[in-house]
PDB file of C-alpha atoms in Angstrom:
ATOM      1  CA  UNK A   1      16.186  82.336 123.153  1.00 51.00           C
ATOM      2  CA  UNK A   2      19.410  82.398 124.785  1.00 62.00           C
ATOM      3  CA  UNK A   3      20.165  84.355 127.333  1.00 73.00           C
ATOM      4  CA  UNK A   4      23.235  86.748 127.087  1.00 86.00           C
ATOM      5  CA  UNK A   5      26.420  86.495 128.683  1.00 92.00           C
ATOM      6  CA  UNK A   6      27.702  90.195 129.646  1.00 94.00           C
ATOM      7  CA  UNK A   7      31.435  89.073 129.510  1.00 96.00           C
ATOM      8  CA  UNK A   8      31.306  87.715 125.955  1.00 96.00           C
ATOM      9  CA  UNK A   9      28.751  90.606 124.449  1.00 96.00           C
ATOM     10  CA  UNK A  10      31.414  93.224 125.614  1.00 96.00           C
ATOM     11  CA  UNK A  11      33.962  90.607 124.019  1.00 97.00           C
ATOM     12  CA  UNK A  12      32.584  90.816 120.876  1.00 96.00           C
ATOM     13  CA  UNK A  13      31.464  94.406 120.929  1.00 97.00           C
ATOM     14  CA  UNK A  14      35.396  95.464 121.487  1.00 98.00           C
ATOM     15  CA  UNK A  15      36.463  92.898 118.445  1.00 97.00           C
ATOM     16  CA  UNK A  16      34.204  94.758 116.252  1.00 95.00           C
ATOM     17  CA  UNK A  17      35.464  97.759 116.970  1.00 96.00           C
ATOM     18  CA  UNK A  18      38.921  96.511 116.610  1.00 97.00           C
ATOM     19  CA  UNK A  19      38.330  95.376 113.094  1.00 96.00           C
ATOM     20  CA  UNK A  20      36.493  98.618 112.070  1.00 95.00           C
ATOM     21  CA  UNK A  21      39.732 100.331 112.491  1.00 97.00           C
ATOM     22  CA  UNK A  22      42.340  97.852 110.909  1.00 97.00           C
ATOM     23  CA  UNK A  23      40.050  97.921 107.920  1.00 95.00           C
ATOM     24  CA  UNK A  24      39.807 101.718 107.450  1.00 96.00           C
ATOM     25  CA  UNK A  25      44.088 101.055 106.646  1.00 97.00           C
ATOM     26  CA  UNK A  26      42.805  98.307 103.594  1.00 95.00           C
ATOM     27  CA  UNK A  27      43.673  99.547  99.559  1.00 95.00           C
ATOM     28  CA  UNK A  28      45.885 102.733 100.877  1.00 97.00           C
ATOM     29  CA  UNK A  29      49.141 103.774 100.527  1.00 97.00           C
ATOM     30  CA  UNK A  30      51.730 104.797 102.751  1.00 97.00           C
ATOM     31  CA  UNK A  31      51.366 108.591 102.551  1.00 97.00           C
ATOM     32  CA  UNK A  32      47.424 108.131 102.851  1.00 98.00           C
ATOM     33  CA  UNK A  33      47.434 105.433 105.956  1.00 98.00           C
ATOM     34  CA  UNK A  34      49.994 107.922 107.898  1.00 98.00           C
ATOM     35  CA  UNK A  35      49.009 111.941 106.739  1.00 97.00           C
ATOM     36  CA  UNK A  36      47.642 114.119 108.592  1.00 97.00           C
ATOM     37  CA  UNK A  37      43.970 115.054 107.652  1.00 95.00           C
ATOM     38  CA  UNK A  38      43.087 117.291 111.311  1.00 95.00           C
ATOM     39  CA  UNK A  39      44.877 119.982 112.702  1.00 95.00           C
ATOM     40  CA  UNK A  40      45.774 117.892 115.395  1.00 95.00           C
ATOM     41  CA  UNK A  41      47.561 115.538 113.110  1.00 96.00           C
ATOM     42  CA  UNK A  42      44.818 112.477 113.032  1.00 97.00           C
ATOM     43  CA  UNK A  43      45.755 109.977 111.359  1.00 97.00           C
ATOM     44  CA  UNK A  44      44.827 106.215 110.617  1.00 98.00           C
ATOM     45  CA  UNK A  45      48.170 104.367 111.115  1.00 98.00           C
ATOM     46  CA  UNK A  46      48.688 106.365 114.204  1.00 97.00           C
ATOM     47  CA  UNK A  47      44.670 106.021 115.456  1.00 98.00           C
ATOM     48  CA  UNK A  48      46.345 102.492 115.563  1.00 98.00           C
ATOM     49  CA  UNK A  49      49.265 102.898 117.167  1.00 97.00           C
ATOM     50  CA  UNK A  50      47.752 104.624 119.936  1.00 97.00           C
ATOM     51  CA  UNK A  51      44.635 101.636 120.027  1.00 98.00           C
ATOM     52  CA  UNK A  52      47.750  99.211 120.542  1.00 97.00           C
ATOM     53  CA  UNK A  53      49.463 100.613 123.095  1.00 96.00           C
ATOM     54  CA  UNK A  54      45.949 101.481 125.289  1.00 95.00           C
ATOM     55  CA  UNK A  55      45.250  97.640 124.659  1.00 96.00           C
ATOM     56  CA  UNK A  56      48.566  96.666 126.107  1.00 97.00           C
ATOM     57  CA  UNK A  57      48.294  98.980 129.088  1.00 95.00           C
ATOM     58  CA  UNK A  58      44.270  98.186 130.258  1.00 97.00           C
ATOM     59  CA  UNK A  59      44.602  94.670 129.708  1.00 98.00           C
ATOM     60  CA  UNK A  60      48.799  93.872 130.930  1.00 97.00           C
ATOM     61  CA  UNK A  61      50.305  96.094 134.084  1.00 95.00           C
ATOM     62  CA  UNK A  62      46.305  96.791 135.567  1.00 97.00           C
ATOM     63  CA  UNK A  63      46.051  93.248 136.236  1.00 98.00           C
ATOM     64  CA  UNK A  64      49.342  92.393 136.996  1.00 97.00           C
ATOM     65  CA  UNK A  65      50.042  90.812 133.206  1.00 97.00           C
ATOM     66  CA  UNK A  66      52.713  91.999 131.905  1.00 93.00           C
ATOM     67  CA  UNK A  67      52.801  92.110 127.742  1.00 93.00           C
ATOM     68  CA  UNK A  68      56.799  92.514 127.340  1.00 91.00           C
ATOM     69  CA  UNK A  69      56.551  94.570 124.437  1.00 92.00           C
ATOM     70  CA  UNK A  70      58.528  97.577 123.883  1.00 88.00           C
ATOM     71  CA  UNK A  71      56.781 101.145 123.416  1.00 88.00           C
ATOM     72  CA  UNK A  72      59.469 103.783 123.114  1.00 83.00           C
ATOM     73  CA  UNK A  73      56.955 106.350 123.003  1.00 81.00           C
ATOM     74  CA  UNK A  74      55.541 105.657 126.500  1.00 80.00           C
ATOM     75  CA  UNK A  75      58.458 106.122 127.712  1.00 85.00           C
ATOM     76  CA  UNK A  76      59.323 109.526 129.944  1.00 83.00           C
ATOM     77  CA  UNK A  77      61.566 111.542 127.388  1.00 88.00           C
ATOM     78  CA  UNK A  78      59.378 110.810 124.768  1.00 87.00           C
ATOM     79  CA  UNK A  79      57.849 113.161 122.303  1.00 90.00           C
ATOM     80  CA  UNK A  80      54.519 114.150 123.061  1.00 90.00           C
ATOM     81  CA  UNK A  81      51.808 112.484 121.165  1.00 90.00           C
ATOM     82  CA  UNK A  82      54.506 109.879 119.438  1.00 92.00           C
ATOM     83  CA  UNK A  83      51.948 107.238 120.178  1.00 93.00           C
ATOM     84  CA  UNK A  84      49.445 109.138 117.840  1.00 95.00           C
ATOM     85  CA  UNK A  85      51.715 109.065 114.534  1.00 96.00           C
ATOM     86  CA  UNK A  86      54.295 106.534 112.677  1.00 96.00           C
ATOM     87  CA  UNK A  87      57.672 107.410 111.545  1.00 95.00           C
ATOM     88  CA  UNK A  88      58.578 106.410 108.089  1.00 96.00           C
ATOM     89  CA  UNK A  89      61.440 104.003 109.624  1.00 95.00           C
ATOM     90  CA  UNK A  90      57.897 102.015 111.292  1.00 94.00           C
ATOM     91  CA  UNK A  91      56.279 100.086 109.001  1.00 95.00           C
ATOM     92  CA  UNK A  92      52.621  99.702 108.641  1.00 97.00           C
ATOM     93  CA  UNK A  93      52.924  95.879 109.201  1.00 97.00           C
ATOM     94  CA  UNK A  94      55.359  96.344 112.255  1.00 96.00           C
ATOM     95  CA  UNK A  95      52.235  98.556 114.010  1.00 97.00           C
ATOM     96  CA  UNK A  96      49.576  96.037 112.336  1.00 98.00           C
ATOM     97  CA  UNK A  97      51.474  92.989 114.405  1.00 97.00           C
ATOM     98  CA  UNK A  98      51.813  95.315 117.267  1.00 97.00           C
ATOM     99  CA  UNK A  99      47.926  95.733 117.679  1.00 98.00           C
ATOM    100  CA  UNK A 100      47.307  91.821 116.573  1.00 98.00           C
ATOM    101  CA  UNK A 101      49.597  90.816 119.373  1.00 98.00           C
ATOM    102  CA  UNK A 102      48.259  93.606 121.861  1.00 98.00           C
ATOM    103  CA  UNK A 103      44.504  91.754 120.917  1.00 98.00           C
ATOM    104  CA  UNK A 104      46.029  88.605 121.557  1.00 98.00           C
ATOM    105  CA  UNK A 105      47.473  89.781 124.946  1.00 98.00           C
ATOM    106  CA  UNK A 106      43.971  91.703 125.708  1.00 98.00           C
ATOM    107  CA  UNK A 107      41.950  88.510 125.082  1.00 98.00           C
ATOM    108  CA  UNK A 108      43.997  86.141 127.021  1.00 98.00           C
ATOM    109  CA  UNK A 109      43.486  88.647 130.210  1.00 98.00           C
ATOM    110  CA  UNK A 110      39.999  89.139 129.094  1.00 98.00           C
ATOM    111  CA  UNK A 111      39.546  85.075 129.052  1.00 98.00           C
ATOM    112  CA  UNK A 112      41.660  84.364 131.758  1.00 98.00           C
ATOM    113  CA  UNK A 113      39.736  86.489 134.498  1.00 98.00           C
ATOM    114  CA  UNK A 114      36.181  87.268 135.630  1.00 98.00           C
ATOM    115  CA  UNK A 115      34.643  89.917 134.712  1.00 98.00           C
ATOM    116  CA  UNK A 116      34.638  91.097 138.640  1.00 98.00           C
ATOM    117  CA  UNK A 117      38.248  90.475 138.648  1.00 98.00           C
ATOM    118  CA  UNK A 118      40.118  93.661 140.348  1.00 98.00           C
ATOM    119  CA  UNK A 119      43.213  95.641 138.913  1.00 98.00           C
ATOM    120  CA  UNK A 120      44.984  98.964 139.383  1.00 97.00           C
ATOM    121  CA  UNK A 121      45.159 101.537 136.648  1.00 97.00           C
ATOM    122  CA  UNK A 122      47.990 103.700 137.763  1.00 93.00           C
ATOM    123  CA  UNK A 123      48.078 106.649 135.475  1.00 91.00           C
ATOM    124  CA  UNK A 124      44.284 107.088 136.998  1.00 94.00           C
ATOM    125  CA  UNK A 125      45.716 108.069 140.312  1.00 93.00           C
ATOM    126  CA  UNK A 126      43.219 107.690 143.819  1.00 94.00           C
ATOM    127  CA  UNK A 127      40.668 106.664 140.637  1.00 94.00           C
ATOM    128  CA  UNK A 128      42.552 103.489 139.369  1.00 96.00           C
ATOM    129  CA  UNK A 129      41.157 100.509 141.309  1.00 97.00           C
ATOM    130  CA  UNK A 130      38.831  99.087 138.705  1.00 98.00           C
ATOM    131  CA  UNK A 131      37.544  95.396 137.722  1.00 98.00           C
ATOM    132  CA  UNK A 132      37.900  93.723 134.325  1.00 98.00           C
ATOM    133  CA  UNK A 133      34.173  94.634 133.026  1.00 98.00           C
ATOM    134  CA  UNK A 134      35.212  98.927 133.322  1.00 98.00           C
ATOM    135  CA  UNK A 135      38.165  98.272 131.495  1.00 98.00           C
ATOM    136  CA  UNK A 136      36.218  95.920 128.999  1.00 98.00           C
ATOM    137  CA  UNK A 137      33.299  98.917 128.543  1.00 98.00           C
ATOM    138  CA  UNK A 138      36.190 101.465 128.665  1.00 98.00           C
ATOM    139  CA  UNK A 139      38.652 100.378 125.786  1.00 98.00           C
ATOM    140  CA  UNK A 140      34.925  99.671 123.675  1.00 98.00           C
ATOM    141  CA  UNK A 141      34.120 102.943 124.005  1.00 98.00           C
ATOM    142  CA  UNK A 142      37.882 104.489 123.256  1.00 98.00           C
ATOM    143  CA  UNK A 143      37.960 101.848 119.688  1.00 98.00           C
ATOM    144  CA  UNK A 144      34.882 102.458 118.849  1.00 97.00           C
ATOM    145  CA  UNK A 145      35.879 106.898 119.565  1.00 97.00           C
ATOM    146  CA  UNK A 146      38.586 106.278 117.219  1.00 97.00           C
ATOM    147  CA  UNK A 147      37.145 103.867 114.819  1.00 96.00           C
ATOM    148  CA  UNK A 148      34.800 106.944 114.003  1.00 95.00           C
ATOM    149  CA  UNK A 149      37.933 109.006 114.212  1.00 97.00           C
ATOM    150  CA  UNK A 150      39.007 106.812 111.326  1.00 97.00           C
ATOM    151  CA  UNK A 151      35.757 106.909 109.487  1.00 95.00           C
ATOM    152  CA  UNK A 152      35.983 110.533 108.655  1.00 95.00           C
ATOM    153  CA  UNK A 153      39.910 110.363 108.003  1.00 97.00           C
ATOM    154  CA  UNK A 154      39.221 107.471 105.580  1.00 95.00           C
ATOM    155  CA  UNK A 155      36.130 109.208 104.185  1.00 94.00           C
ATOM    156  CA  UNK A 156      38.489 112.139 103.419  1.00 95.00           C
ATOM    157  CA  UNK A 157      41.284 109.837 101.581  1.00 96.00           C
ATOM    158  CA  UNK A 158      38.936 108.555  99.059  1.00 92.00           C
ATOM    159  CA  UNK A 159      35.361 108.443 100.419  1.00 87.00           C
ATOM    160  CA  UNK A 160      35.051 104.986 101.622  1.00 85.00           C
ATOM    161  CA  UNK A 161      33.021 104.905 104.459  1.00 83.00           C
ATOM    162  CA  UNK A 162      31.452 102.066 106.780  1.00 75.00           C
ATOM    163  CA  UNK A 163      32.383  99.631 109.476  1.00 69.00           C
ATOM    164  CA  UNK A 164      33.294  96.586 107.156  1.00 66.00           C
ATOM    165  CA  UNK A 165      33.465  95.951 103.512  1.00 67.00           C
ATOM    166  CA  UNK A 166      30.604  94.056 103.297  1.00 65.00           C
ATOM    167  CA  UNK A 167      28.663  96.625 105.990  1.00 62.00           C
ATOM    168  CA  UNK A 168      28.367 100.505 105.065  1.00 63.00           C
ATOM    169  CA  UNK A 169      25.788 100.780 107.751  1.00 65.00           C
ATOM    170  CA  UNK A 170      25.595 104.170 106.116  1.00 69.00           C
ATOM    171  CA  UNK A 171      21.457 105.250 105.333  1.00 71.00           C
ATOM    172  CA  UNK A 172      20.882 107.136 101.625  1.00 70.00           C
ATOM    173  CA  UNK A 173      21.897 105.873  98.667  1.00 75.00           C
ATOM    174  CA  UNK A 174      24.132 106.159  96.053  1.00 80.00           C
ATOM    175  CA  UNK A 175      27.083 109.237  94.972  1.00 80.00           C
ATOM    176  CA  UNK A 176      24.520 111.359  93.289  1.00 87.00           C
ATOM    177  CA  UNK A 177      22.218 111.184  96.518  1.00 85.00           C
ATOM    178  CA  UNK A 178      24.794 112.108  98.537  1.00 84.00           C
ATOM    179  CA  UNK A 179      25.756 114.901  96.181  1.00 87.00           C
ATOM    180  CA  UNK A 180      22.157 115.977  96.603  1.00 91.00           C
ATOM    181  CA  UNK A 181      21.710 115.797 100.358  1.00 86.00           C
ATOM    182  CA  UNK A 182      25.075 117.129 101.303  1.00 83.00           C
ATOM    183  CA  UNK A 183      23.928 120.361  98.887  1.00 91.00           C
ATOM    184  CA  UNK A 184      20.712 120.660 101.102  1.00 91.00           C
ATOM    185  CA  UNK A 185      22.683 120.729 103.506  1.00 89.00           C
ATOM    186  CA  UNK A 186      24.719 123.216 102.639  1.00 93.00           C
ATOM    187  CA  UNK A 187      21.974 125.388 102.007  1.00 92.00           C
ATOM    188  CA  UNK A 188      20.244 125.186 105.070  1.00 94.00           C
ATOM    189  CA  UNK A 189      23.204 125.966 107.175  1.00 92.00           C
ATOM    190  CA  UNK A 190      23.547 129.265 105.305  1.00 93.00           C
ATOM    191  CA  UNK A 191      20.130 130.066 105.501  1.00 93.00           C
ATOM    192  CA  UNK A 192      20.192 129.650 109.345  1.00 93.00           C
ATOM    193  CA  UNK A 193      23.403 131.420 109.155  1.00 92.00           C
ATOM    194  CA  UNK A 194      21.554 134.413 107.414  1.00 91.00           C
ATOM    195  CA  UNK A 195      18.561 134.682 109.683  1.00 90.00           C
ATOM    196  CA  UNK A 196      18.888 137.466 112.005  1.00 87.00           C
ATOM    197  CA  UNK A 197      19.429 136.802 115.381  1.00 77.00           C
TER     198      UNK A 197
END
């Protein structure tokens, strides 16, 4: 068996959660990629949007590589939250390209440098001095946070749910088991809701 390299596992682990998210856009429309469905506004277009603008910051200006792209909505006058929701005059495909080429920016840092290699995230203040393999485990965990941000959005378009088309990863069975065990569910949170305290 061979043995595992820590640089390329995290590699791979972050591209997975990458395409997790792009797919949860795949067979919508433009209302249902950019509506709201929280009351905080979530929604999938923007859950990308944001993704490609962390990408661009972790992996560009912390170690020195700058990604020359222009982000509007980073900028000081900016709306607050306008990296967590698309304007109609964006397009899907202009934020889709904008997270391709912020993955093509991240994985030339990511191959260019060892995984001990040191950077400065500045908006983390006295906290920022990092290497490549906390930024690597970092924007993992923030995809894969918003790729199951995106799984419930998506489930509440039109029910599709799983990391890939050809992956559910979801346990159960079919609608009408679902139906059944989201019912027994339902009835045993009002039962412990009736039990006296």
């Amino acid at each position: 068996m061979k043995p595992n390299d820590p640089k390329d596992d995290l590699h791979r682990y972050l591209k997975t959660a990458r395409e997790a998210v792009v797919w949860k856009l795949d067979g919508l429309s433009e209302y249902d990629v950019r509506r709201p469905l929280t009351p905080t506004g979530t929604n999938l277009l923007g859950l990308v949007k944001h993704l490609a603008s962390v990408e661009l910051g972790y992996f560009g200006p912390t170690f020195g590589r700058p990604h020359n792209e222009s982000l509007p909505w980073h900028e000081e006058d900016a709306e607050p939250n306008s990296d967590m929701w698309v304007p109609a005059d964006e397009s899907r495909e202009d934020i889709l390209s904008l997270y391709h080429r912020a993955w093509a920016h991240a994985d030339a840092t990511i191959e260019a440098l060892p995984l001990d290699a040191m950077g400065h995230v500045a908006w983390w203040g006295d906290n920022g001095d990092v290497t490549l393999q906390r930024i690597m485990l970092h924007m993992t965990a923030e995809t894969n946070r918003h790729a199951g941000h995106a799984d419930i959005v998506r489930e509440l378009i039109d029910g599709k749910v799983g990391m890939r088309e050809t992956n559910s990863n979801m346990d159960g069975g079919d609608e009408a088991w679902y139906k059944e065990y989201w019912n027994r569910l339902e009835a045993s949170a009002k039962e412990a809701q009736a039990k006296p305290s």
